Structure formats: C-alpha cells, structure tokens
Short mmCIF file of N, CA and C and ligand atoms in Angstrom, two decimals:
data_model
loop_
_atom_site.label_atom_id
_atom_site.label_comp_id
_atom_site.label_asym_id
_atom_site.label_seq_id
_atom_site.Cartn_x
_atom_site.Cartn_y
_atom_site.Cartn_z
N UNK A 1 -8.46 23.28 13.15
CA UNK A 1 -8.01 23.55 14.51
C UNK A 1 -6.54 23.15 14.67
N UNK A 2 -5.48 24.20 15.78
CA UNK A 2 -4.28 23.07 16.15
C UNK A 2 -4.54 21.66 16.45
N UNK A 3 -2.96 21.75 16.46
CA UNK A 3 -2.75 20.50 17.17
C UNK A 3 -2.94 20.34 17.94
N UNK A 4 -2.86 21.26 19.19
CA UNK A 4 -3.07 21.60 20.63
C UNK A 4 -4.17 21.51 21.31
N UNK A 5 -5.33 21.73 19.96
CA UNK A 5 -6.82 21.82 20.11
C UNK A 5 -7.49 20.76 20.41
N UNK A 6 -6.98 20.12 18.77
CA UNK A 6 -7.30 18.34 18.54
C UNK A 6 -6.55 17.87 20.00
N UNK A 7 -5.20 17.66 20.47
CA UNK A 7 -5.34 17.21 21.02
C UNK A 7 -6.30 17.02 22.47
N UNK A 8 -6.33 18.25 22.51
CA UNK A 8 -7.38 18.64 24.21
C UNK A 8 -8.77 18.30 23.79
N UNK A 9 -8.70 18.18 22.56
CA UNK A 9 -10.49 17.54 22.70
C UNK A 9 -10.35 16.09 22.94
N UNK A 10 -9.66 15.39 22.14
CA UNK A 10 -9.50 13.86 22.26
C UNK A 10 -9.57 13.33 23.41
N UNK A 11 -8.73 14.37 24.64
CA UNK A 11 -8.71 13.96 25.82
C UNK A 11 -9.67 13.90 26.73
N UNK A 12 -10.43 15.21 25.90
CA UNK A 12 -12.05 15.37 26.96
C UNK A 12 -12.73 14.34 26.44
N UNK A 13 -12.92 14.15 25.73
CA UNK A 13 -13.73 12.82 25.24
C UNK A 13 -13.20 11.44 25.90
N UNK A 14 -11.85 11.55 26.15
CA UNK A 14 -11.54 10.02 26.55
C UNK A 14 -11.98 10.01 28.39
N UNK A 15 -11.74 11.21 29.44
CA UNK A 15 -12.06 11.69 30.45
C UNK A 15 -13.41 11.21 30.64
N UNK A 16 -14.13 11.97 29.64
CA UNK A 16 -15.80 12.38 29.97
C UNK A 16 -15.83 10.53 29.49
N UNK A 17 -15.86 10.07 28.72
CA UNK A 17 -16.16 8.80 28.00
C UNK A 17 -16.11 6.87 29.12
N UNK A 18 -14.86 7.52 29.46
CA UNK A 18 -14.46 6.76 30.72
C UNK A 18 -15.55 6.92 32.17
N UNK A 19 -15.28 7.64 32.82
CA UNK A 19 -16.48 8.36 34.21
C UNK A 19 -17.61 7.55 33.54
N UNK A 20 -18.32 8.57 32.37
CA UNK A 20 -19.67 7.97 32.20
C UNK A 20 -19.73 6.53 31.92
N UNK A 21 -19.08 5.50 31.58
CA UNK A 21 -19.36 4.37 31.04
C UNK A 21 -18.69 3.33 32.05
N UNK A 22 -18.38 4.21 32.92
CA UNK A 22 -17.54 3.36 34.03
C UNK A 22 -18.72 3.08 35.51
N UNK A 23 -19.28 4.32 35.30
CA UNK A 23 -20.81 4.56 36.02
C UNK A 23 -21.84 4.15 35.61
N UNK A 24 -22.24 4.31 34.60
CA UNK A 24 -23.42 4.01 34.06
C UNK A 24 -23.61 2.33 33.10
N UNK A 25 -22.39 1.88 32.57
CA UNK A 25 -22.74 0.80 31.54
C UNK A 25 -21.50 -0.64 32.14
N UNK A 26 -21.79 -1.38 31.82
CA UNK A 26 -20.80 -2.84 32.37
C UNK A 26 -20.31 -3.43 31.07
N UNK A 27 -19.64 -4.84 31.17
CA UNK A 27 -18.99 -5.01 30.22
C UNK A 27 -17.83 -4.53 28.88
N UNK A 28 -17.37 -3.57 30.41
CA UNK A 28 -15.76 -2.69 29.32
C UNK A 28 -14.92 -3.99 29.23
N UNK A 29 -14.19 -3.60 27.93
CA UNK A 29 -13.24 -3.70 27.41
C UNK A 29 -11.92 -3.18 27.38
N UNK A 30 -10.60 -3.78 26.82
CA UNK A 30 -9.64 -2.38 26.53
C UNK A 30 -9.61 -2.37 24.99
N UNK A 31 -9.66 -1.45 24.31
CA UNK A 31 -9.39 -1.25 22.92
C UNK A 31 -8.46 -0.23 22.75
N UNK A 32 -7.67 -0.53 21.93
CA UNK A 32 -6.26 0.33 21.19
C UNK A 32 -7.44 1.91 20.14
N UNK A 33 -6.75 2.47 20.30
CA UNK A 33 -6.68 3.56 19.36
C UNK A 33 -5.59 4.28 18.90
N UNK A 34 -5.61 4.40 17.69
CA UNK A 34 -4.86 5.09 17.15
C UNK A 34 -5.11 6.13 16.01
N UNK A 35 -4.58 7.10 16.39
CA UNK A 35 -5.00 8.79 15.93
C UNK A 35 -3.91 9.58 15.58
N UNK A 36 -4.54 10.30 14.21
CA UNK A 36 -3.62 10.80 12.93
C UNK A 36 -4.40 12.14 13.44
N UNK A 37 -3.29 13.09 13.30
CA UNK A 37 -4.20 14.83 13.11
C UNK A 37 -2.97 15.15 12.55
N UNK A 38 -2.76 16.05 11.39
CA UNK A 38 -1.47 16.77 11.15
C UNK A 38 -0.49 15.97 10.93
N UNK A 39 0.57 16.33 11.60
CA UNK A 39 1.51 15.65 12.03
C UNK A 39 1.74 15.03 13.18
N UNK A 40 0.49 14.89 13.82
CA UNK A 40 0.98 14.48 14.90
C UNK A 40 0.04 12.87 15.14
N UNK A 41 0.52 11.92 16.33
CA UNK A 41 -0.15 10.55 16.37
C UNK A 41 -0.15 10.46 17.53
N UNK A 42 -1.64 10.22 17.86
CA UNK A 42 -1.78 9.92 19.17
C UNK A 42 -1.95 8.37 19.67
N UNK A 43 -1.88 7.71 20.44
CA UNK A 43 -2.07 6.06 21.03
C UNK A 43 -2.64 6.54 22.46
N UNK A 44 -4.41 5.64 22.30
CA UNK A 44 -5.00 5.57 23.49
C UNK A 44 -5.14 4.38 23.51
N UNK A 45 -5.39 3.83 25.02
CA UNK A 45 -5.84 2.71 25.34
C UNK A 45 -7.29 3.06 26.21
N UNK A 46 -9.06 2.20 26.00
CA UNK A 46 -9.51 2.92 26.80
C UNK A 46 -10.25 1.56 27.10
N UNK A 47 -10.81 1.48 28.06
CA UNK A 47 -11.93 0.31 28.47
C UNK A 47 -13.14 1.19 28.58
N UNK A 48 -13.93 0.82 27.85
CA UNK A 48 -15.24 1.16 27.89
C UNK A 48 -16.61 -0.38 27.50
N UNK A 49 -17.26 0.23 27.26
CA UNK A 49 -17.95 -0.65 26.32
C UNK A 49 -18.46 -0.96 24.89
N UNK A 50 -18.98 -1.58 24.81
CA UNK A 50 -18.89 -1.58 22.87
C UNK A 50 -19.96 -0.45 22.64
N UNK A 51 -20.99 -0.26 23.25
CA UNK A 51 -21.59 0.99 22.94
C UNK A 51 -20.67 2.56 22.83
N UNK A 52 -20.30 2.69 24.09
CA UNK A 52 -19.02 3.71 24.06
C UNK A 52 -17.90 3.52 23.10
N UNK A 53 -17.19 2.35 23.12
CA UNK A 53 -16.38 2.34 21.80
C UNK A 53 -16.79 2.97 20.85
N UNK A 54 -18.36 2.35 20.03
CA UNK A 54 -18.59 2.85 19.20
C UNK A 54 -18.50 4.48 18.66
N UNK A 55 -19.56 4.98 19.91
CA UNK A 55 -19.71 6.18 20.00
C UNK A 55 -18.06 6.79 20.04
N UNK A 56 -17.20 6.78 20.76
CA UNK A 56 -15.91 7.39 20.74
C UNK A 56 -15.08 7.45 19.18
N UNK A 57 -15.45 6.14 19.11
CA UNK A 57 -14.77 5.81 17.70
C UNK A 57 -15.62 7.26 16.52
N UNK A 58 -16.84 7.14 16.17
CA UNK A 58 -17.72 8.04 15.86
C UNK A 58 -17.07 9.79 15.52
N UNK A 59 -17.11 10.09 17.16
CA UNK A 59 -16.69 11.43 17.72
C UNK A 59 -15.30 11.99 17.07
N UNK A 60 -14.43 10.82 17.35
CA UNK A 60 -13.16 10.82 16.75
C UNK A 60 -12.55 11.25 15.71
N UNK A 61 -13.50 10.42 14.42
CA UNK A 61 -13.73 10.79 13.36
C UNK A 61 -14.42 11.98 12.79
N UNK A 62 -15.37 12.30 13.59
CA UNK A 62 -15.89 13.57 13.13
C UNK A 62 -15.11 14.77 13.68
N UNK A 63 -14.34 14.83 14.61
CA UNK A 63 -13.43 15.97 15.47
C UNK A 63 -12.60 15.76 14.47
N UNK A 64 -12.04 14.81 13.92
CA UNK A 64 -10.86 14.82 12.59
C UNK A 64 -11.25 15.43 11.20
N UNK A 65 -12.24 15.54 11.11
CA UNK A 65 -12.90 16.22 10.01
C UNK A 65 -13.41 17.72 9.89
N UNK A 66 -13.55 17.90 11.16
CA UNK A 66 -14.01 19.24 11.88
C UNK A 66 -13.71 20.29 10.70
N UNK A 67 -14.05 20.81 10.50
CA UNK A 67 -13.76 22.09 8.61
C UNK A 67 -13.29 23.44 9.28
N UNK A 68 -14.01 23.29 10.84
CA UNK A 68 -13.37 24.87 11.44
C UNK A 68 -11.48 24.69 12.30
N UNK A 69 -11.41 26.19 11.43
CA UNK A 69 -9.75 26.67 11.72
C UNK A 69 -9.99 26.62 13.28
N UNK A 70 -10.66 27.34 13.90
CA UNK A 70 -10.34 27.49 15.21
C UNK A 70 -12.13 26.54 15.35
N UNK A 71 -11.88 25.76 16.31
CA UNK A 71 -13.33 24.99 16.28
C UNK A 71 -14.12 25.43 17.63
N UNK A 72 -15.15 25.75 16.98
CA UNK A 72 -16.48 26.28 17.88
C UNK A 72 -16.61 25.23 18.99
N UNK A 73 -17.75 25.64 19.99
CA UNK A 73 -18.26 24.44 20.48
C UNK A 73 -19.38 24.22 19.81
N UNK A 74 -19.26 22.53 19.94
CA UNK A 74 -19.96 22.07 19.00
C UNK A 74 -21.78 22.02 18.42
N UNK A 75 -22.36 22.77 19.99
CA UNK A 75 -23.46 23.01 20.55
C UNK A 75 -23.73 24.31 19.61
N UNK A 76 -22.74 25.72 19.09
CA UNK A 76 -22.77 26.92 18.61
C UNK A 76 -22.29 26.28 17.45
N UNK A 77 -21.98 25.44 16.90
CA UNK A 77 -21.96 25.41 15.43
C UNK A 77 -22.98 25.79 14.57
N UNK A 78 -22.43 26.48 13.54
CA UNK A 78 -23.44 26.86 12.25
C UNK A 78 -23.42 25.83 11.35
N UNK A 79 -22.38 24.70 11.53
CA UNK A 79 -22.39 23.72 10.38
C UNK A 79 -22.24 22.69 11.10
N UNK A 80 -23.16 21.71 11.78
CA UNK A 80 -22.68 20.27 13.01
C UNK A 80 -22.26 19.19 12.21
N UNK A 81 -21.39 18.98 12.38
CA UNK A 81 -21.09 17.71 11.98
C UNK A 81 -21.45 16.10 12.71
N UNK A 82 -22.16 16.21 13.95
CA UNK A 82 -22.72 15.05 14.43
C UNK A 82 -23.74 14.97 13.75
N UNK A 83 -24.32 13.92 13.65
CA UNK A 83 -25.52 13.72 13.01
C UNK A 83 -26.36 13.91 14.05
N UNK A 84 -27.88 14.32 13.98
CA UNK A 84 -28.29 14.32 15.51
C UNK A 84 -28.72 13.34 16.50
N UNK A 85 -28.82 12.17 16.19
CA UNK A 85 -29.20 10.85 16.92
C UNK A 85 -27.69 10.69 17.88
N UNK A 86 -26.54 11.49 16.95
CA UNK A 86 -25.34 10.50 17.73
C UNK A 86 -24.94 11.76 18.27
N UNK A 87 -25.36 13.18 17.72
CA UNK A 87 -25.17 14.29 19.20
C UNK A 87 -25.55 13.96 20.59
N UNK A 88 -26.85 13.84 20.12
CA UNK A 88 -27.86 13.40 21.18
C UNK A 88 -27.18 12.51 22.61
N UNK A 89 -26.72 11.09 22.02
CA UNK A 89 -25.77 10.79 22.82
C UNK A 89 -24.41 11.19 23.37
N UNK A 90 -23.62 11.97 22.74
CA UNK A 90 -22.05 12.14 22.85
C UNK A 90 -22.94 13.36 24.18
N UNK A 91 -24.18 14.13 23.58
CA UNK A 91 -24.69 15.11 25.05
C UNK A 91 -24.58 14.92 26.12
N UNK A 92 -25.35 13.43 26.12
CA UNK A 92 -25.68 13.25 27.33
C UNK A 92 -24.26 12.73 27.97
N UNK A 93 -23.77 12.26 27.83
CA UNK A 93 -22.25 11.67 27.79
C UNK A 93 -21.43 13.23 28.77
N UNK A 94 -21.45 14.39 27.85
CA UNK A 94 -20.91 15.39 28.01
C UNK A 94 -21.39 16.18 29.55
N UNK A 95 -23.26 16.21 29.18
CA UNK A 95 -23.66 16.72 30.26
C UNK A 95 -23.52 16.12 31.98
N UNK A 96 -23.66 14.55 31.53
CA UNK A 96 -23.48 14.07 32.68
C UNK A 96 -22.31 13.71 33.35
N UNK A 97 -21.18 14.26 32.87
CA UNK A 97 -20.34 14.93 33.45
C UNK A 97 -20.06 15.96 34.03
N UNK A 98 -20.45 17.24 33.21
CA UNK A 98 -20.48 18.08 33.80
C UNK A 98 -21.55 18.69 35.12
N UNK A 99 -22.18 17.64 35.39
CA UNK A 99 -23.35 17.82 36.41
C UNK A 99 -22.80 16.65 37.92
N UNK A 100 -21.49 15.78 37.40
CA UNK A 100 -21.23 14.97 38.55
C UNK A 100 -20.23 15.96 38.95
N UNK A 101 -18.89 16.33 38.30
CA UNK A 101 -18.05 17.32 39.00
C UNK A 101 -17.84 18.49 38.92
N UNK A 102 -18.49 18.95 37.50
CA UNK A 102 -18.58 20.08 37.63
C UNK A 102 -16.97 20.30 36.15
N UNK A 103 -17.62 21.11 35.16
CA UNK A 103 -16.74 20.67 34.34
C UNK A 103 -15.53 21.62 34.31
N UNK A 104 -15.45 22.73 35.05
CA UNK A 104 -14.42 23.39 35.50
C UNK A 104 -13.22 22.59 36.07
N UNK A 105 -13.85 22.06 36.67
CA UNK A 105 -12.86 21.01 37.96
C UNK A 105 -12.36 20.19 37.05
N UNK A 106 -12.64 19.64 35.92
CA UNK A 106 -12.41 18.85 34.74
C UNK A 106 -11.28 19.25 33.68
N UNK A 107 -11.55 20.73 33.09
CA UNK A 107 -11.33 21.23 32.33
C UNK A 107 -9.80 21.45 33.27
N UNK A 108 -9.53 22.16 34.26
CA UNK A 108 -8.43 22.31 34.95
C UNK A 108 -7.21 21.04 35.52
N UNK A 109 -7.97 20.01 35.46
CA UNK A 109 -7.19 19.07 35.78
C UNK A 109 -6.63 18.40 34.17
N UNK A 110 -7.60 18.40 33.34
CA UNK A 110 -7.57 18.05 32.16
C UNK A 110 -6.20 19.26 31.12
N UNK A 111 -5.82 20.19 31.51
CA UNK A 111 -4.75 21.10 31.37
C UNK A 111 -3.91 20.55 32.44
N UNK A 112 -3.58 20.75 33.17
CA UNK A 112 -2.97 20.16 34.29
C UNK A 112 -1.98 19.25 33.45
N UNK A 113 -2.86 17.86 33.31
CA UNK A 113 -2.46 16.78 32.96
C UNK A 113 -1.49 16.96 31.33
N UNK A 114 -2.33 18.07 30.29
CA UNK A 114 -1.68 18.32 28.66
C UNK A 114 -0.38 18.95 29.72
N UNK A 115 -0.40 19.87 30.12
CA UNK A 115 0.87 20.64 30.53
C UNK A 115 2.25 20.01 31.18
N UNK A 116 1.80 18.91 32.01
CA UNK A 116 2.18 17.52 32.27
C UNK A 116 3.25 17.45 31.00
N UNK A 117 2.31 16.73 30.42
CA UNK A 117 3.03 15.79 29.00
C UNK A 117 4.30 16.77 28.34
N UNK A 118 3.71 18.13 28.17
CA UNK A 118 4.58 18.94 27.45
C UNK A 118 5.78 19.27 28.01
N UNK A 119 5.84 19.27 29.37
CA UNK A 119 7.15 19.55 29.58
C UNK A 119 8.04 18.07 30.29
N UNK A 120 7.48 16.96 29.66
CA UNK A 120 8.51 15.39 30.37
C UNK A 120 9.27 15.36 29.41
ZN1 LIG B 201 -20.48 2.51 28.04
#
C-alpha cells in the first residue's frame, strides 16, 4: 500500500482505539510509538490501556506487513493477516465505533484532519 494509505490507516486505528478505550476500559496510560513504513516515520503518543496498547501495538505490526499493493478491507481479504482471536477484537473495537457515530462522520473528519497536516 502507499504511504498515504499506511498512513490513514494508522490514524483510524489510533481514532477508533482512543473513543473505544476511553469509553469502555480505565487505567490509560500515555505510551510513545514509533512507526517505520517506506520512507516515511510516524510519532504517536496515545493513552489507552495496556489491553489496547497491546492490541494497537499488534494491528500496527500486522498493517506493516500487509503483502497487498493496494490493501483490501481487511474483512474482504483472501489472505488475513490477523489471527482470528485478535480480529475478533480489533472488530469489535472497529464496530463499536462505527455504531456510536457513525463511521462516515469519522472517515470525513479523519481526511479533514490528513489534509490538515499536508498542507502546514
Ligand atoms: Zn482499553
């Protein structure tokens, strides 16, 4: 996938990852991340919890590995790279987002915000 790609997924994950664990789980943290794709390096900072850490950390790694040029969603893959215990979760994670705002409303602000960056 681009760069452009990787990056807009990283972000949905940090979006969706945050909401849900900010709602649903206690005891966040802040943890550093730091992320290699290409040429390019990303630096997040996120408070979640060590369950979510984990899981993010997880996701991360497997979106970095991703084998598809242009990457499917991950639900229509012919080849998944989640294992399914830790799909299972990153799902529910995903779905229950998209059932609090509605993931349009997400997806648009979530461009919004990349389009932001690109032109400061
Ligand atoms: Zn959590």
């Amino acid at each position: 996938m681009t760069e452009e790609k990787f990056q807009s997924e990283i972000k949905i994950l940090e979006v969706f990852f945050t909401h849900y664990c900010r709602d649903k789980h206690q005891f966040q943290y802040i943890k550093n991340y730091h992320l290699e794709y290409k040429k390019s390096a990303y630096t997040y900072e996120l408070n979640l919890c060590k369950e979510c850490h984990e899981l993010i950390s997880y996701s991360y790694a497997r979106l970095k590995n991703c084998s598809h040029s242009v990457k499917p969603r991950c639900r229509e893959c012919d080849d998944p790279c989640y294992e399914k215990e830790q799909w299972k979760r990153v799902a529910k994670v995903m779905r229950y987002n998209g059932i609090r705002v509605g993931t349009e409303k997400i997806l648009n602000k979530l461009y919004g915000l990349l389009f932001q960056e690109k032109t400061l």
